[in-house]
Amino acid sequence: MSWLNDHINMISFIGAIVILCVTIIIALNLVKKMRTEKADGVLTDHEWDGIREFSNNIPTGWLLALLVLTLWAIWYILFGYPLNSYSQIGEYNEETRLHSEKFDKIHENMDANTLKDMGEQIFLVQCAQCHGLTAEGNDGKAQNLTHWGKIDGIMDTIKHGSQGLKDSEGNEYGGMPEGLLEEEKDILAVANYVMAEIVGDKSKKYDDELVSYGSEVFANNCAACHGEKGEGTEGVAPSLMEYGKVPFITNVLKYGKRGNIGFMPSFQYLNFGQKEIEALQAFIANKQKIQ
């Protein structure tokens, strides 16, 4: 049998045979005692359904086995497998990391259209179940991503608030309440200022007057948490410089997000490569709402 050529399989097979033999021997011995021996120990006063229990001390072997098992469990949890030993999860993660590095190297010069096409395939497999095939949020059960990384996305956040974002260490920022700004003009101006000056979006021409007014509103209402230049404040609010960019989506994929309309779990177990994240970001950033 070819599977016995593996020494791990062989050891496991021998161990199973030994355990089976020992179990059979002990079971036959106990059955023999049940047939031949008579009860001659001291009984306790405890009785149930006509049966009284013996007043016996705990077997020494049992106590020793318990002590050894307890010490082994402590060693196992603190020092043993899988912290300092082989694990299949560790092997999988290492193989995935090496594959991702190889994948990134092969596709390092991928053009923009191919990158977006790759991102679409990743989105359809991993994200569409919640965000919908068109990325519009699946009837409000997940965030509408067609305006993510755009002016509409910032305006939506100002109106409805935000919560659940985490920093690079996995610590959750404080939540942003809804209705921080009430005037539609102020909301639009801040959104334009953030995209034009903080995010540095060069994909369109922004109204200079609106951006200038937005900077004033931002300084009076947003800078206290997000910083004067939108660089963020540790433990309070994230940097807006990364909004809609690869570092932002990398963080969300790693830690997940407890949003206002649902909970997005961490996708860290998928071990996305850098190029895959760039592709996903490119697809979402260029996704437009279907009219």
Coordinates of C-alpha atoms in Angstrom, one line a residue:
M1 CA 0.0 0.0 0.0
S2 CA 1.6 3.2 -1.2
W3 CA 0.2 5.4 1.6
L4 CA 2.2 3.4 4.1
N5 CA 5.4 4.7 2.5
D6 CA 4.9 8.0 4.4
H7 CA 6.4 7.6 7.9
I8 CA 3.7 9.9 9.4
N9 CA 1.0 7.6 8.1
M10 CA 2.9 4.6 9.3
I11 CA 3.3 5.9 12.8
S12 CA -0.4 6.9 13.0
F13 CA -1.4 3.5 11.8
I14 CA 0.8 1.7 14.4
G15 CA -0.5 4.0 17.1
A16 CA -4.1 3.2 16.2
I17 CA -3.4 -0.5 16.3
V18 CA -1.8 -0.2 19.7
I19 CA -4.7 1.8 21.1
L20 CA -7.2 -0.7 19.7
C21 CA -5.3 -3.7 21.2
V22 CA -4.9 -2.1 24.6
T23 CA -8.6 -1.1 24.6
I24 CA -9.7 -4.7 23.9
I25 CA -7.4 -6.2 26.6
I26 CA -8.7 -3.8 29.2
A27 CA -12.3 -4.3 28.2
L28 CA -12.0 -8.1 28.4
N29 CA -10.2 -7.8 31.8
L30 CA -13.0 -5.7 33.2
V31 CA -15.7 -8.0 31.9
K32 CA -13.9 -10.9 33.5
K33 CA -13.8 -9.1 36.9
M34 CA -17.6 -8.3 36.6
R35 CA -18.3 -12.0 36.3
T36 CA -15.9 -13.3 39.0
E37 CA -15.2 -10.7 41.7
K38 CA -17.5 -9.8 44.5
A39 CA -18.1 -6.4 46.0
D40 CA -16.2 -6.2 49.4
G41 CA -15.5 -2.5 49.8
V42 CA -16.9 0.1 52.3
L43 CA -20.2 1.7 51.0
T44 CA -21.2 5.3 51.6
D45 CA -24.6 6.4 52.7
H46 CA -25.3 7.8 49.3
E47 CA -28.0 5.7 47.6
W48 CA -29.8 6.1 44.3
D49 CA -32.5 3.6 43.0
G50 CA -31.2 0.9 45.4
I51 CA -27.6 1.4 44.4
R52 CA -24.9 2.6 46.9
E53 CA -21.5 3.8 45.9
F54 CA -18.1 2.6 47.3
S55 CA -16.1 4.8 49.5
N56 CA -12.9 4.5 47.6
N57 CA -10.0 7.0 47.3
I58 CA -9.3 8.4 43.9
P59 CA -6.8 6.1 42.1
T60 CA -3.2 7.3 42.2
G61 CA -2.8 6.6 38.5
W62 CA -5.8 8.7 37.7
L63 CA -4.4 11.7 39.7
L64 CA -1.0 11.3 38.0
A65 CA -2.7 11.2 34.6
L66 CA -4.7 14.3 35.4
L67 CA -1.5 16.2 36.6
V68 CA 0.5 15.2 33.5
L69 CA -2.4 16.1 31.2
T70 CA -2.8 19.5 32.9
L71 CA 0.9 20.3 32.6
W72 CA 0.9 19.2 29.0
A73 CA -2.1 21.4 28.2
I74 CA -0.3 24.4 29.7
W75 CA 2.8 23.7 27.7
Y76 CA 0.7 23.2 24.6
I77 CA -1.1 26.5 24.9
L78 CA 1.8 28.6 25.9
F79 CA 4.8 27.1 24.2
G80 CA 3.9 24.2 21.9
Y81 CA 2.0 23.7 18.7
P82 CA 1.3 25.8 16.7
L83 CA 3.4 28.7 18.0
N84 CA 6.7 27.1 17.7
S85 CA 5.9 24.0 15.5
Y86 CA 4.6 23.1 12.1
S87 CA 1.0 23.9 11.3
Q88 CA -1.0 23.4 8.2
I89 CA -2.4 26.9 8.5
G90 CA 1.2 28.3 8.7
E91 CA 2.2 26.2 5.7
Y92 CA -0.9 27.4 3.7
N93 CA -0.2 31.1 4.6
E94 CA 3.5 30.8 3.6
E95 CA 2.6 29.1 0.3
T96 CA 0.0 31.8 -0.4
R97 CA 2.4 34.6 0.4
L98 CA 5.0 33.1 -2.0
H99 CA 2.3 32.7 -4.7
S100 CA 1.1 36.3 -4.2
E101 CA 4.7 37.6 -4.6
K102 CA 5.1 35.6 -7.8
F103 CA 1.8 36.8 -9.1
D104 CA 2.6 40.4 -8.3
K105 CA 5.9 40.1 -10.1
I106 CA 4.3 38.6 -13.2
H107 CA 1.7 41.3 -13.4
E108 CA 3.7 44.3 -12.2
N109 CA 3.3 46.1 -15.6
M110 CA -0.4 45.4 -16.0
D111 CA -2.2 48.2 -17.9
A112 CA -5.1 50.1 -16.3
N113 CA -7.9 48.3 -18.2
T114 CA -6.6 44.9 -17.5
L115 CA -6.2 45.8 -13.8
K116 CA -9.9 46.9 -13.7
D117 CA -11.0 43.7 -15.4
M118 CA -9.1 41.7 -12.9
G119 CA -10.7 43.7 -10.1
E120 CA -14.1 43.0 -11.5
Q121 CA -13.5 39.2 -11.4
I122 CA -12.3 39.4 -7.8
F123 CA -15.3 41.6 -6.9
L124 CA -17.8 39.2 -8.4
V125 CA -16.3 36.2 -6.6
Q126 CA -15.6 37.8 -3.1
C127 CA -17.8 40.9 -2.8
A128 CA -20.9 40.7 -4.9
Q129 CA -22.7 38.4 -2.5
C130 CA -23.2 41.3 -0.2
H131 CA -22.5 44.4 -2.3
G132 CA -24.5 43.2 -5.3
L133 CA -23.5 42.4 -8.9
T134 CA -23.7 46.1 -9.7
A135 CA -21.9 47.2 -6.4
E136 CA -25.0 49.2 -5.4
G137 CA -25.3 47.6 -1.9
N138 CA -27.9 44.8 -2.4
D139 CA -31.0 46.6 -1.1
G140 CA -29.1 48.5 1.6
K141 CA -27.7 45.4 3.2
A142 CA -24.2 46.5 2.4
Q143 CA -22.5 49.7 1.5
N144 CA -23.2 51.2 -2.0
L145 CA -19.7 51.1 -3.6
T146 CA -20.6 53.0 -6.8
H147 CA -20.0 56.3 -5.0
W148 CA -17.0 55.1 -2.9
G149 CA -13.9 57.2 -3.4
K150 CA -15.9 60.0 -5.0
I151 CA -17.7 63.2 -4.0
D152 CA -21.0 61.3 -3.5
G153 CA -19.3 58.9 -1.1
I154 CA -18.0 61.7 1.2
M155 CA -21.4 63.4 1.1
D156 CA -23.1 60.2 2.1
T157 CA -20.7 59.8 5.0
I158 CA -21.3 63.3 6.2
K159 CA -25.0 62.8 6.1
H160 CA -25.2 59.3 7.6
G161 CA -22.1 59.2 9.7
S162 CA -19.4 56.5 9.9
Q163 CA -18.2 53.9 12.3
G164 CA -16.1 50.7 12.5
L165 CA -12.9 51.8 10.8
K166 CA -9.7 50.6 12.4
D167 CA -6.1 51.8 12.3
S168 CA -3.1 49.9 11.1
E169 CA -2.9 48.1 14.5
G170 CA -6.5 47.0 14.5
N171 CA -7.8 49.6 17.0
E172 CA -11.1 51.1 16.2
Y173 CA -11.5 54.8 15.7
G174 CA -14.2 56.8 17.3
G175 CA -17.4 57.0 15.3
M176 CA -18.5 60.0 13.3
P177 CA -22.1 61.0 14.0
E178 CA -24.6 61.6 11.3
G179 CA -25.8 65.1 10.4
L180 CA -22.5 66.8 11.3
L181 CA -23.3 69.3 8.6
E182 CA -26.9 70.3 7.8
E183 CA -26.6 72.7 4.8
E184 CA -26.4 70.9 1.5
K185 CA -24.0 73.6 0.2
D186 CA -21.6 73.0 3.1
I187 CA -21.7 69.2 2.6
L188 CA -21.0 69.6 -1.1
A189 CA -18.2 72.1 -0.5
V190 CA -16.4 69.9 2.0
A191 CA -16.7 66.9 -0.3
N192 CA -15.1 68.8 -3.1
Y193 CA -12.4 70.2 -0.8
V194 CA -11.5 66.7 0.5
M195 CA -11.4 65.1 -2.9
A196 CA -9.5 68.0 -4.6
E197 CA -7.0 69.0 -1.8
I198 CA -6.7 66.1 0.7
V199 CA -7.2 63.1 -1.5
G200 CA -5.6 64.9 -4.4
D201 CA -7.9 63.6 -7.1
K202 CA -6.7 64.6 -10.6
S203 CA -9.4 62.8 -12.6
K204 CA -11.6 65.9 -12.9
K205 CA -11.5 69.7 -12.6
Y206 CA -12.9 71.1 -9.4
D207 CA -14.5 74.5 -8.8
D208 CA -11.9 76.6 -7.1
E209 CA -14.5 78.8 -5.3
L210 CA -16.4 75.8 -4.0
V211 CA -13.1 74.1 -2.9
S212 CA -12.0 77.3 -1.1
Y213 CA -15.3 77.6 0.8
G214 CA -15.1 73.9 1.6
S215 CA -11.7 74.4 3.2
E216 CA -13.3 76.9 5.6
V217 CA -16.2 74.6 6.5
F218 CA -13.7 71.7 7.0
A219 CA -11.5 73.8 9.3
N220 CA -14.5 74.7 11.5
N221 CA -16.2 71.3 11.6
C222 CA -13.9 68.5 10.6
A223 CA -10.3 69.4 11.4
A224 CA -10.7 68.9 15.1
C225 CA -10.8 65.1 14.5
H226 CA -9.3 64.6 11.1
G227 CA -6.5 67.1 11.5
E228 CA -5.9 70.4 9.8
K229 CA -4.8 68.7 6.5
G230 CA -6.9 65.7 6.9
E231 CA -4.0 63.6 8.1
G232 CA -6.1 62.0 10.8
T233 CA -5.7 61.8 14.6
E234 CA -4.5 58.7 16.3
G235 CA -7.3 56.9 18.1
V236 CA -9.8 59.5 17.0
A237 CA -10.3 59.6 13.3
P238 CA -8.6 58.1 10.2
S239 CA -6.6 60.0 7.6
L240 CA -8.7 61.3 4.7
M241 CA -5.6 61.3 2.5
E242 CA -6.1 57.5 1.9
Y243 CA -9.8 57.7 1.1
G244 CA -10.6 55.7 -2.0
K245 CA -7.0 54.5 -2.3
V246 CA -5.2 51.2 -1.9
P247 CA -4.2 51.6 1.7
F248 CA -7.8 52.3 2.7
I249 CA -9.2 49.2 1.0
T250 CA -6.3 47.1 2.3
N251 CA -7.2 48.1 5.9
V252 CA -10.9 47.2 5.4
L253 CA -10.0 43.9 3.9
K254 CA -7.6 43.1 6.8
Y255 CA -9.8 44.1 9.7
G256 CA -13.4 44.3 8.3
K257 CA -15.8 47.1 9.2
R258 CA -18.7 47.4 11.6
G259 CA -20.7 49.9 9.6
N260 CA -24.0 51.6 10.2
I261 CA -26.0 49.2 8.0
G262 CA -24.1 45.9 8.7
F263 CA -20.9 44.1 9.5
M264 CA -18.2 43.3 7.0
P265 CA -15.9 40.5 8.2
S266 CA -12.2 40.4 7.8
F267 CA -10.9 38.9 4.5
Q268 CA -7.4 38.6 5.8
Y269 CA -7.6 34.8 5.5
L270 CA -7.7 35.1 1.7
N271 CA -4.2 36.6 1.8
F272 CA -4.8 39.0 -1.1
G273 CA -1.6 40.0 -2.9
Q274 CA -0.8 43.6 -3.5
K275 CA -1.7 43.5 -7.2
E276 CA -5.1 41.9 -6.4
I277 CA -5.9 44.7 -3.9
E278 CA -4.8 47.3 -6.5
A279 CA -7.1 45.6 -9.0
L280 CA -10.0 45.6 -6.7
Q281 CA -9.5 49.2 -5.8
A282 CA -9.2 50.2 -9.5
F283 CA -12.5 48.4 -10.3
I284 CA -14.4 50.0 -7.4
A285 CA -13.0 53.4 -7.9
N286 CA -14.1 53.4 -11.5
K287 CA -17.5 51.7 -10.9
Q288 CA -20.4 54.0 -11.9
K289 CA -24.0 53.6 -10.8
I290 CA -26.2 52.0 -13.4
Q291 CA -29.0 54.5 -14.3

